Amino acid sequence: MKSYEFELDDTELEKINRFARKPLSKDRVYAFPVILCDNEIDRDGERFSVSSLEKLSELFVGKTGIFDHDPKGSNQTSRIYETFIDKQTGRTTSYGEELVCLAAKAYMVRTDKNKPLIDEIDAGIKKEISISCSVAKKICSVCGENIYKKPCSHIKGKSYGGKKCFVSLEEPLDAYEWSFVAVPAQINAGVKKTHEPAEKSSKQAFDSKRLSEFYLLQDNLIKKVKALYELANVKDEQLLSVTDKLSVTELIALEKRLSEGLTRPSRPQLDIGHKDIENYRS
Ligand SMILES: [Zn+2]
C-alpha cells in the first residue's frame, strides 16, 4: 500500500479553512490521510464499483469522522476536507480488475484531549476505517439482477462457472460518516479500510449517528423506568433484567404506565397504605 502522507502547508491549510468556522492556524490543526474504501470484495461479499467510488468521493467531502471509543466527544471528531480516487497501478482485485482506492485527507483541531489520539495516528497504531452510506442498487455479479428489487438464487462467495459471486454496490445515494475502529493489532498492518455498506435501501439506511442517538434514548428510558420502579418499590429481579431488553416503544409505554401509577395512588403497586389519602382526593 502506498503512502498518502503529506505536508500541512499553506495550500492544505487553505483547503481546511474552507470548512472551519474561524480560520485556523497551522499549529492548531492536525491533518492526516485515510483510505475510506476500495473496489475489493469485502468480508460481506460486497464491493463498490469504480463509479460508486467516484460518487462517494463527492459525497464524503465535509463528512465527520468519529472515533469508536468516544462517539459523543466533540474533541474526538475530524472532518474530511478533500477526497481523491487513487488507481493502484499494478495491483488487481480478487476478481481481476485494477484496484482503486477512495482516499481522503482529514483534519482535526488540536486540543489537550485529543493529543493521545493524534499520537496514536502518528505512531501508526492499527485502526480500521469504517464508513456508512446508502446505495440505490445491489447488483449480483452472476446474473446482473438488482437484488434489492429481485433477489436471485446466487450465493455470495460461491463459484459459478469458475467465478466467485459477489454483490456490487451501485449508485451511492448518501454518505453519512466514517469512523476509526480499533482492531486487534495482529489482524491488519497499518491503516486499513473496511466497507460498511450493508444498507438495505435508502429508507433502511444505516446511519450510525442516528443509531448512537437511538441507543442513548434507549439507555435513558431504561434508567427512567428503573427509577420509577424504585419509587414504586418494585424489587422484582426478573422484571429488572427484562427491562434491559425492552424496545424503545415498549419502554415508552412502560414509562407512561409507571408515571401514571405514581400520580394515581389507587394503583395497587403504589398502595402506600394510607386509605384516607384517597378520601382527600375525592
Ligand atoms: Zn444472481
PDB file of C-alpha atoms and ligand atoms in Angstrom:
ATOM      1  CA  MET A   1       0.000   0.000   0.000  1.00  0.00           C
ATOM      2  CA  LYS A   2       1.471   3.296  -0.978  1.00  0.00           C
ATOM      3  CA  SER A   3       1.844   6.116   1.481  1.00  0.00           C
ATOM      4  CA  TYR A   4      -0.549   9.016   1.436  1.00  0.00           C
ATOM      5  CA  GLU A   5       1.477  11.110   3.850  1.00  0.00           C
ATOM      6  CA  PHE A   6       1.522  14.804   3.079  1.00  0.00           C
ATOM      7  CA  GLU A   7       2.842  18.067   4.465  1.00  0.00           C
ATOM      8  CA  LEU A   8       0.482  20.542   6.117  1.00  0.00           C
ATOM      9  CA  ASP A   9       1.478  23.564   4.054  1.00  0.00           C
ATOM     10  CA  ASP A  10      -0.381  26.792   3.223  1.00  0.00           C
ATOM     11  CA  THR A  11      -2.258  25.166   0.355  1.00  0.00           C
ATOM     12  CA  GLU A  12      -3.589  22.413   2.622  1.00  0.00           C
ATOM     13  CA  LEU A  13      -4.441  24.919   5.348  1.00  0.00           C
ATOM     14  CA  GLU A  14      -6.404  26.993   2.883  1.00  0.00           C
ATOM     15  CA  LYS A  15      -8.450  23.959   1.886  1.00  0.00           C
ATOM     16  CA  ILE A  16      -9.079  23.121   5.549  1.00  0.00           C
ATOM     17  CA  ASN A  17     -10.138  26.652   6.371  1.00  0.00           C
ATOM     18  CA  ARG A  18     -12.977  26.389   3.867  1.00  0.00           C
ATOM     19  CA  PHE A  19     -14.585  24.073   6.403  1.00  0.00           C
ATOM     20  CA  ALA A  20     -13.565  25.819   9.617  1.00  0.00           C
ATOM     21  CA  ARG A  21     -15.890  28.268  11.301  1.00  0.00           C
ATOM     22  CA  LYS A  22     -12.975  30.558  12.139  1.00  0.00           C
ATOM     23  CA  PRO A  23      -9.697  30.428  10.196  1.00  0.00           C
ATOM     24  CA  LEU A  24      -7.318  28.013  11.875  1.00  0.00           C
ATOM     25  CA  SER A  25      -3.599  28.499  12.180  1.00  0.00           C
ATOM     26  CA  LYS A  26      -1.198  25.742  11.205  1.00  0.00           C
ATOM     27  CA  ASP A  27      -0.189  24.933  14.768  1.00  0.00           C
ATOM     28  CA  ARG A  28      -3.810  24.323  15.764  1.00  0.00           C
ATOM     29  CA  VAL A  29      -4.513  21.817  13.019  1.00  0.00           C
ATOM     30  CA  TYR A  30      -3.687  18.164  12.638  1.00  0.00           C
ATOM     31  CA  ALA A  31      -4.211  16.758   9.145  1.00  0.00           C
ATOM     32  CA  PHE A  32      -3.879  13.130   8.147  1.00  0.00           C
ATOM     33  CA  PRO A  33      -4.673  10.755   5.283  1.00  0.00           C
ATOM     34  CA  VAL A  34      -7.237   7.961   5.405  1.00  0.00           C
ATOM     35  CA  ILE A  35      -8.312   5.270   2.990  1.00  0.00           C
ATOM     36  CA  LEU A  36     -12.090   5.133   3.111  1.00  0.00           C
ATOM     37  CA  CYS A  37     -12.772   2.148   0.867  1.00  0.00           C
ATOM     38  CA  ASP A  38     -11.811   0.465  -2.386  1.00  0.00           C
ATOM     39  CA  ASN A  39     -13.265  -1.835  -5.017  1.00  0.00           C
ATOM     40  CA  GLU A  40     -12.070  -5.082  -3.441  1.00  0.00           C
ATOM     41  CA  ILE A  41     -14.711  -7.541  -2.231  1.00  0.00           C
ATOM     42  CA  ASP A  42     -15.215  -7.085   1.493  1.00  0.00           C
ATOM     43  CA  ARG A  43     -15.973  -9.674   4.137  1.00  0.00           C
ATOM     44  CA  ASP A  44     -19.682  -9.353   3.405  1.00  0.00           C
ATOM     45  CA  GLY A  45     -19.042 -10.446  -0.184  1.00  0.00           C
ATOM     46  CA  GLU A  46     -19.761  -6.949  -1.487  1.00  0.00           C
ATOM     47  CA  ARG A  47     -17.738  -4.363  -3.338  1.00  0.00           C
ATOM     48  CA  PHE A  48     -18.071  -0.809  -4.592  1.00  0.00           C
ATOM     49  CA  SER A  49     -17.764  -0.379  -8.327  1.00  0.00           C
ATOM     50  CA  VAL A  50     -15.331   2.284  -9.522  1.00  0.00           C
ATOM     51  CA  SER A  51     -18.229   4.570 -10.476  1.00  0.00           C
ATOM     52  CA  SER A  52     -19.613   4.138  -6.953  1.00  0.00           C
ATOM     53  CA  LEU A  53     -16.238   5.123  -5.514  1.00  0.00           C
ATOM     54  CA  GLU A  54     -16.277   8.207  -7.718  1.00  0.00           C
ATOM     55  CA  LYS A  55     -19.728   9.164  -6.469  1.00  0.00           C
ATOM     56  CA  LEU A  56     -18.679   8.515  -2.863  1.00  0.00           C
ATOM     57  CA  SER A  57     -15.672  10.749  -3.333  1.00  0.00           C
ATOM     58  CA  GLU A  58     -18.090  13.650  -3.898  1.00  0.00           C
ATOM     59  CA  LEU A  59     -20.401  12.616  -1.074  1.00  0.00           C
ATOM     60  CA  PHE A  60     -17.707  12.243   1.585  1.00  0.00           C
ATOM     61  CA  VAL A  61     -16.272  15.754   1.343  1.00  0.00           C
ATOM     62  CA  GLY A  62     -17.086  17.602   4.561  1.00  0.00           C
ATOM     63  CA  LYS A  63     -18.241  14.459   6.361  1.00  0.00           C
ATOM     64  CA  THR A  64     -17.400  13.949  10.013  1.00  0.00           C
ATOM     65  CA  GLY A  65     -15.272  11.139  11.293  1.00  0.00           C
ATOM     66  CA  ILE A  66     -15.659   9.750  14.785  1.00  0.00           C
ATOM     67  CA  PHE A  67     -13.568   7.504  16.978  1.00  0.00           C
ATOM     68  CA  ASP A  68     -15.279   4.483  18.272  1.00  0.00           C
ATOM     69  CA  HIS A  69     -14.220   4.862  21.861  1.00  0.00           C
ATOM     70  CA  ASP A  70     -15.994   8.169  22.239  1.00  0.00           C
ATOM     71  CA  PRO A  71     -18.538   8.911  19.528  1.00  0.00           C
ATOM     72  CA  LYS A  72     -20.096  11.692  21.607  1.00  0.00           C
ATOM     73  CA  GLY A  73     -16.891  13.523  22.442  1.00  0.00           C
ATOM     74  CA  SER A  74     -16.648  16.690  20.417  1.00  0.00           C
ATOM     75  CA  ASN A  75     -12.864  16.610  20.775  1.00  0.00           C
ATOM     76  CA  GLN A  76     -12.732  13.290  19.020  1.00  0.00           C
ATOM     77  CA  THR A  77     -14.193  14.312  15.709  1.00  0.00           C
ATOM     78  CA  SER A  78     -12.444  15.083  12.496  1.00  0.00           C
ATOM     79  CA  ARG A  79     -13.618  16.177   9.108  1.00  0.00           C
ATOM     80  CA  ILE A  80     -12.763  15.171   5.582  1.00  0.00           C
ATOM     81  CA  TYR A  81     -11.721  18.213   3.573  1.00  0.00           C
ATOM     82  CA  GLU A  82     -10.623  16.514   0.385  1.00  0.00           C
ATOM     83  CA  THR A  83     -11.077  13.148  -1.287  1.00  0.00           C
ATOM     84  CA  PHE A  84      -9.335  11.547  -4.191  1.00  0.00           C
ATOM     85  CA  ILE A  85      -9.568   8.416  -6.267  1.00  0.00           C
ATOM     86  CA  ASP A  86      -6.332   6.511  -6.426  1.00  0.00           C
ATOM     87  CA  LYS A  87      -5.700   3.833  -9.021  1.00  0.00           C
ATOM     88  CA  GLN A  88      -3.269   1.360  -7.548  1.00  0.00           C
ATOM     89  CA  THR A  89      -1.371   0.686 -10.751  1.00  0.00           C
ATOM     90  CA  GLY A  90      -0.171  -2.862 -10.995  1.00  0.00           C
ATOM     91  CA  ARG A  91      -2.461  -4.152  -8.279  1.00  0.00           C
ATOM     92  CA  THR A  92      -5.628  -6.036  -9.033  1.00  0.00           C
ATOM     93  CA  THR A  93      -8.687  -7.056  -7.069  1.00  0.00           C
ATOM     94  CA  SER A  94      -9.505 -10.695  -6.384  1.00  0.00           C
ATOM     95  CA  TYR A  95     -11.886 -10.624  -9.362  1.00  0.00           C
ATOM     96  CA  GLY A  96      -9.243  -9.256 -11.707  1.00  0.00           C
ATOM     97  CA  GLU A  97      -9.982  -5.539 -12.014  1.00  0.00           C
ATOM     98  CA  GLU A  98      -7.492  -2.782 -11.306  1.00  0.00           C
ATOM     99  CA  LEU A  99      -7.524  -1.943  -7.597  1.00  0.00           C
ATOM    100  CA  VAL A 100      -8.933   1.522  -6.984  1.00  0.00           C
ATOM    101  CA  CYS A 101      -8.987   3.272  -3.611  1.00  0.00           C
ATOM    102  CA  LEU A 102     -11.059   6.117  -2.312  1.00  0.00           C
ATOM    103  CA  ALA A 103      -8.666   8.058  -0.127  1.00  0.00           C
ATOM    104  CA  ALA A 104      -9.196  11.262   1.801  1.00  0.00           C
ATOM    105  CA  LYS A 105      -7.495  13.957   3.775  1.00  0.00           C
ATOM    106  CA  ALA A 106      -8.989  14.773   7.139  1.00  0.00           C
ATOM    107  CA  TYR A 107      -8.235  17.306   9.827  1.00  0.00           C
ATOM    108  CA  MET A 108      -8.919  17.921  13.464  1.00  0.00           C
ATOM    109  CA  VAL A 109      -8.328  20.834  15.742  1.00  0.00           C
ATOM    110  CA  ARG A 110      -5.552  20.033  18.197  1.00  0.00           C
ATOM    111  CA  THR A 111      -6.608  20.007  21.834  1.00  0.00           C
ATOM    112  CA  ASP A 112      -5.124  18.593  25.028  1.00  0.00           C
ATOM    113  CA  LYS A 113      -7.791  15.924  24.989  1.00  0.00           C
ATOM    114  CA  ASN A 114      -7.122  14.597  21.509  1.00  0.00           C
ATOM    115  CA  LYS A 115      -3.353  14.641  21.852  1.00  0.00           C
ATOM    116  CA  PRO A 116      -3.162  10.933  22.756  1.00  0.00           C
ATOM    117  CA  LEU A 117      -5.288  10.151  19.724  1.00  0.00           C
ATOM    118  CA  ILE A 118      -3.097  12.207  17.406  1.00  0.00           C
ATOM    119  CA  ASP A 119      -0.049  10.437  18.844  1.00  0.00           C
ATOM    120  CA  GLU A 120      -1.719   7.111  18.083  1.00  0.00           C
ATOM    121  CA  ILE A 121      -2.407   8.049  14.487  1.00  0.00           C
ATOM    122  CA  ASP A 122       1.125   9.395  14.098  1.00  0.00           C
ATOM    123  CA  ALA A 123       2.559   6.218  15.531  1.00  0.00           C
ATOM    124  CA  GLY A 124       0.555   4.158  13.066  1.00  0.00           C
ATOM    125  CA  ILE A 125      -1.412   2.311  15.718  1.00  0.00           C
ATOM    126  CA  LYS A 126      -3.593  -0.040  13.775  1.00  0.00           C
ATOM    127  CA  LYS A 127      -7.066   1.243  13.081  1.00  0.00           C
ATOM    128  CA  GLU A 128      -9.703   0.316  10.598  1.00  0.00           C
ATOM    129  CA  ILE A 129     -11.860   2.825   8.853  1.00  0.00           C
ATOM    130  CA  SER A 130     -15.479   2.007   8.652  1.00  0.00           C
ATOM    131  CA  ILE A 131     -17.831   4.041   6.503  1.00  0.00           C
ATOM    132  CA  SER A 132     -21.577   4.250   6.407  1.00  0.00           C
ATOM    133  CA  CYS A 133     -23.502   5.144   3.299  1.00  0.00           C
ATOM    134  CA  SER A 134     -26.567   4.123   1.368  1.00  0.00           C
ATOM    135  CA  VAL A 135     -26.742   2.758  -2.162  1.00  0.00           C
ATOM    136  CA  ALA A 136     -29.623   2.552  -4.618  1.00  0.00           C
ATOM    137  CA  LYS A 137     -28.695  -0.790  -6.160  1.00  0.00           C
ATOM    138  CA  LYS A 138     -27.053  -4.041  -5.218  1.00  0.00           C
ATOM    139  CA  ILE A 139     -26.167  -5.981  -8.325  1.00  0.00           C
ATOM    140  CA  CYS A 140     -25.458  -9.717  -8.389  1.00  0.00           C
ATOM    141  CA  SER A 141     -22.183 -10.336 -10.252  1.00  0.00           C
ATOM    142  CA  VAL A 142     -23.503 -13.574 -11.766  1.00  0.00           C
ATOM    143  CA  CYS A 143     -26.900 -12.632 -13.197  1.00  0.00           C
ATOM    144  CA  GLY A 144     -26.843  -8.823 -13.034  1.00  0.00           C
ATOM    145  CA  GLU A 145     -30.127  -8.571 -11.133  1.00  0.00           C
ATOM    146  CA  ASN A 146     -30.663  -5.760  -8.666  1.00  0.00           C
ATOM    147  CA  ILE A 147     -31.176  -7.909  -5.591  1.00  0.00           C
ATOM    148  CA  TYR A 148     -32.974  -5.079  -3.800  1.00  0.00           C
ATOM    149  CA  LYS A 149     -35.774  -5.456  -6.275  1.00  0.00           C
ATOM    150  CA  LYS A 150     -35.446  -9.050  -7.370  1.00  0.00           C
ATOM    151  CA  PRO A 151     -33.468 -11.374  -5.112  1.00  0.00           C
ATOM    152  CA  CYS A 152     -31.754 -14.107  -7.124  1.00  0.00           C
ATOM    153  CA  SER A 153     -30.613 -17.575  -6.136  1.00  0.00           C
ATOM    154  CA  HIS A 154     -26.872 -16.895  -6.357  1.00  0.00           C
ATOM    155  CA  ILE A 155     -24.914 -17.032  -3.159  1.00  0.00           C
ATOM    156  CA  LYS A 156     -22.130 -14.586  -2.335  1.00  0.00           C
ATOM    157  CA  GLY A 157     -18.745 -16.279  -2.137  1.00  0.00           C
ATOM    158  CA  LYS A 158     -19.871 -19.336  -4.102  1.00  0.00           C
ATOM    159  CA  SER A 159     -18.341 -20.036  -7.515  1.00  0.00           C
ATOM    160  CA  TYR A 160     -20.425 -20.124 -10.690  1.00  0.00           C
ATOM    161  CA  GLY A 161     -18.635 -21.124 -13.879  1.00  0.00           C
ATOM    162  CA  GLY A 162     -15.285 -20.553 -12.165  1.00  0.00           C
ATOM    163  CA  LYS A 163     -16.200 -17.056 -10.974  1.00  0.00           C
ATOM    164  CA  LYS A 164     -16.938 -16.150  -7.397  1.00  0.00           C
ATOM    165  CA  CYS A 165     -20.278 -14.477  -6.855  1.00  0.00           C
ATOM    166  CA  PHE A 166     -20.217 -11.046  -5.235  1.00  0.00           C
ATOM    167  CA  VAL A 167     -22.594  -8.149  -4.894  1.00  0.00           C
ATOM    168  CA  SER A 168     -21.706  -4.841  -6.477  1.00  0.00           C
ATOM    169  CA  LEU A 169     -22.814  -1.764  -4.574  1.00  0.00           C
ATOM    170  CA  GLU A 170     -24.049   0.755  -7.124  1.00  0.00           C
ATOM    171  CA  GLU A 171     -25.308   4.326  -7.199  1.00  0.00           C
ATOM    172  CA  PRO A 172     -24.483   5.648  -3.740  1.00  0.00           C
ATOM    173  CA  LEU A 173     -27.235   7.963  -2.518  1.00  0.00           C
ATOM    174  CA  ASP A 174     -25.723   9.394   0.581  1.00  0.00           C
ATOM    175  CA  ALA A 175     -22.604   9.162   2.720  1.00  0.00           C
ATOM    176  CA  TYR A 176     -23.201   9.531   6.424  1.00  0.00           C
ATOM    177  CA  GLU A 177     -19.978   9.390   8.306  1.00  0.00           C
ATOM    178  CA  TRP A 178     -16.839   7.420   8.794  1.00  0.00           C
ATOM    179  CA  SER A 179     -15.134   6.164  11.885  1.00  0.00           C
ATOM    180  CA  PHE A 180     -11.904   4.834  13.203  1.00  0.00           C
ATOM    181  CA  VAL A 181     -12.469   1.434  14.658  1.00  0.00           C
ATOM    182  CA  ALA A 182      -9.737  -0.030  16.770  1.00  0.00           C
ATOM    183  CA  VAL A 183      -8.817  -3.523  15.670  1.00  0.00           C
ATOM    184  CA  PRO A 184      -6.596  -6.099  17.281  1.00  0.00           C
ATOM    185  CA  ALA A 185      -3.092  -5.303  16.088  1.00  0.00           C
ATOM    186  CA  GLN A 186      -2.352  -8.788  14.774  1.00  0.00           C
ATOM    187  CA  ILE A 187      -5.077  -8.733  12.135  1.00  0.00           C
ATOM    188  CA  ASN A 188      -4.023  -5.855   9.933  1.00  0.00           C
ATOM    189  CA  ALA A 189      -0.889  -3.885   9.448  1.00  0.00           C
ATOM    190  CA  GLY A 190      -1.274  -0.151   9.040  1.00  0.00           C
ATOM    191  CA  VAL A 191      -4.376   1.889   8.463  1.00  0.00           C
ATOM    192  CA  LYS A 192      -6.736  -0.272   6.547  1.00  0.00           C
ATOM    193  CA  LYS A 193     -10.294   0.034   5.388  1.00  0.00           C
ATOM    194  CA  THR A 194     -13.418  -1.961   5.697  1.00  0.00           C
ATOM    195  CA  HIS A 195     -16.589  -1.157   3.881  1.00  0.00           C
ATOM    196  CA  GLU A 196     -19.737  -0.982   5.800  1.00  0.00           C
ATOM    197  CA  PRO A 197     -22.214  -0.503   3.055  1.00  0.00           C
ATOM    198  CA  ALA A 198     -24.665  -3.129   4.245  1.00  0.00           C
ATOM    199  CA  GLU A 199     -27.646  -0.857   3.811  1.00  0.00           C
ATOM    200  CA  LYS A 200     -30.777  -2.459   2.520  1.00  0.00           C
ATOM    201  CA  SER A 201     -32.157   0.685   0.892  1.00  0.00           C
ATOM    202  CA  SER A 202     -32.067   4.416   1.431  1.00  0.00           C
ATOM    203  CA  LYS A 203     -35.022   4.036   3.780  1.00  0.00           C
ATOM    204  CA  GLN A 204     -33.371   1.415   5.891  1.00  0.00           C
ATOM    205  CA  ALA A 205     -30.014   3.071   5.559  1.00  0.00           C
ATOM    206  CA  PHE A 206     -27.727   2.590   8.463  1.00  0.00           C
ATOM    207  CA  ASP A 207     -26.985   5.941   9.939  1.00  0.00           C
ATOM    208  CA  SER A 208     -24.588   5.430  12.775  1.00  0.00           C
ATOM    209  CA  LYS A 209     -25.185   8.879  14.195  1.00  0.00           C
ATOM    210  CA  ARG A 210     -28.889   8.260  14.445  1.00  0.00           C
ATOM    211  CA  LEU A 211     -28.161   4.834  15.803  1.00  0.00           C
ATOM    212  CA  SER A 212     -25.984   6.132  18.621  1.00  0.00           C
ATOM    213  CA  GLU A 213     -28.664   8.699  19.462  1.00  0.00           C
ATOM    214  CA  PHE A 214     -31.191   5.910  19.499  1.00  0.00           C
ATOM    215  CA  TYR A 215     -29.084   3.878  21.926  1.00  0.00           C
ATOM    216  CA  LEU A 216     -28.738   6.907  24.141  1.00  0.00           C
ATOM    217  CA  LEU A 217     -32.517   7.340  24.163  1.00  0.00           C
ATOM    218  CA  GLN A 218     -32.966   3.663  24.987  1.00  0.00           C
ATOM    219  CA  ASP A 219     -30.419   3.952  27.788  1.00  0.00           C
ATOM    220  CA  ASN A 220     -32.128   6.978  29.259  1.00  0.00           C
ATOM    221  CA  LEU A 221     -35.513   5.281  29.108  1.00  0.00           C
ATOM    222  CA  ILE A 222     -34.162   2.233  30.904  1.00  0.00           C
ATOM    223  CA  LYS A 223     -32.727   4.459  33.619  1.00  0.00           C
ATOM    224  CA  LYS A 224     -36.015   6.329  33.928  1.00  0.00           C
ATOM    225  CA  VAL A 225     -38.056   3.136  34.136  1.00  0.00           C
ATOM    226  CA  LYS A 226     -35.731   1.720  36.775  1.00  0.00           C
ATOM    227  CA  ALA A 227     -36.003   4.941  38.783  1.00  0.00           C
ATOM    228  CA  LEU A 228     -39.778   4.627  38.586  1.00  0.00           C
ATOM    229  CA  TYR A 229     -39.560   1.007  39.783  1.00  0.00           C
ATOM    230  CA  GLU A 230     -37.645   2.274  42.761  1.00  0.00           C
ATOM    231  CA  LEU A 231     -40.208   4.944  43.515  1.00  0.00           C
ATOM    232  CA  ALA A 232     -42.895   2.297  43.238  1.00  0.00           C
ATOM    233  CA  ASN A 233     -40.816  -0.022  45.409  1.00  0.00           C
ATOM    234  CA  VAL A 234     -40.629  -2.716  42.727  1.00  0.00           C
ATOM    235  CA  LYS A 235     -37.784  -5.100  43.542  1.00  0.00           C
ATOM    236  CA  ASP A 236     -38.524  -7.988  41.187  1.00  0.00           C
ATOM    237  CA  GLU A 237     -35.102  -9.088  39.852  1.00  0.00           C
ATOM    238  CA  GLN A 238     -36.613 -10.746  36.794  1.00  0.00           C
ATOM    239  CA  LEU A 239     -38.584  -7.640  35.907  1.00  0.00           C
ATOM    240  CA  LEU A 240     -35.453  -5.541  36.259  1.00  0.00           C
ATOM    241  CA  SER A 241     -33.413  -7.772  33.969  1.00  0.00           C
ATOM    242  CA  VAL A 242     -36.195  -7.926  31.376  1.00  0.00           C
ATOM    243  CA  THR A 243     -36.291  -4.134  31.303  1.00  0.00           C
ATOM    244  CA  ASP A 244     -32.818  -4.025  29.761  1.00  0.00           C
ATOM    245  CA  LYS A 245     -34.106  -5.968  26.787  1.00  0.00           C
ATOM    246  CA  LEU A 246     -37.207  -3.946  26.014  1.00  0.00           C
ATOM    247  CA  SER A 247     -37.569  -1.983  22.805  1.00  0.00           C
ATOM    248  CA  VAL A 248     -37.828   1.792  22.843  1.00  0.00           C
ATOM    249  CA  THR A 249     -41.570   1.597  22.085  1.00  0.00           C
ATOM    250  CA  GLU A 250     -42.117  -0.812  24.961  1.00  0.00           C
ATOM    251  CA  LEU A 251     -40.024   1.340  27.268  1.00  0.00           C
ATOM    252  CA  ILE A 252     -42.012   4.457  26.385  1.00  0.00           C
ATOM    253  CA  ALA A 253     -45.293   2.634  27.074  1.00  0.00           C
ATOM    254  CA  LEU A 254     -43.958   1.230  30.341  1.00  0.00           C
ATOM    255  CA  GLU A 255     -42.629   4.585  31.443  1.00  0.00           C
ATOM    256  CA  LYS A 256     -46.032   6.140  30.749  1.00  0.00           C
ATOM    257  CA  ARG A 257     -47.839   3.488  32.768  1.00  0.00           C
ATOM    258  CA  LEU A 258     -45.445   3.727  35.681  1.00  0.00           C
ATOM    259  CA  SER A 259     -45.666   7.523  35.746  1.00  0.00           C
ATOM    260  CA  GLU A 260     -49.450   7.328  35.673  1.00  0.00           C
ATOM    261  CA  GLY A 261     -49.245   4.884  38.522  1.00  0.00           C
ATOM    262  CA  LEU A 262     -47.282   7.324  40.586  1.00  0.00           C
ATOM    263  CA  THR A 263     -49.787  10.112  40.144  1.00  0.00           C
ATOM    264  CA  ARG A 264     -52.732   7.804  40.671  1.00  0.00           C
ATOM    265  CA  PRO A 265     -52.371   6.396  44.170  1.00  0.00           C
ATOM    266  CA  SER A 266     -55.181   3.906  43.651  1.00  0.00           C
ATOM    267  CA  ARG A 267     -52.920   1.573  41.624  1.00  0.00           C
ATOM    268  CA  PRO A 268     -52.168  -1.467  43.726  1.00  0.00           C
ATOM    269  CA  GLN A 269     -48.366  -1.422  43.272  1.00  0.00           C
ATOM    270  CA  LEU A 270     -48.358   2.056  44.691  1.00  0.00           C
ATOM    271  CA  ASP A 271     -50.644   1.380  47.575  1.00  0.00           C
ATOM    272  CA  ILE A 272     -48.907   3.266  50.323  1.00  0.00           C
ATOM    273  CA  GLY A 273     -51.241   2.071  52.993  1.00  0.00           C
ATOM    274  CA  HIS A 274     -52.952   5.302  53.836  1.00  0.00           C
ATOM    275  CA  LYS A 275     -56.514   4.785  52.829  1.00  0.00           C
ATOM    276  CA  ASP A 276     -57.527   8.295  53.768  1.00  0.00           C
ATOM    277  CA  ILE A 277     -55.363   9.828  51.045  1.00  0.00           C
ATOM    278  CA  GLU A 278     -57.878   8.640  48.517  1.00  0.00           C
ATOM    279  CA  ASN A 279     -60.644  10.219  50.509  1.00  0.00           C
ATOM    280  CA  TYR A 280     -58.935  13.545  50.388  1.00  0.00           C
ATOM    281  CA  ARG A 281     -58.833  13.335  46.648  1.00  0.00           C
ATOM    282  CA  SER A 282     -62.483  12.608  46.180  1.00  0.00           C
TER     283      SER A 282
HETATM  284 ZN    ZN B   1     -27.712 -13.576  -9.287  1.00  0.00          ZN
END
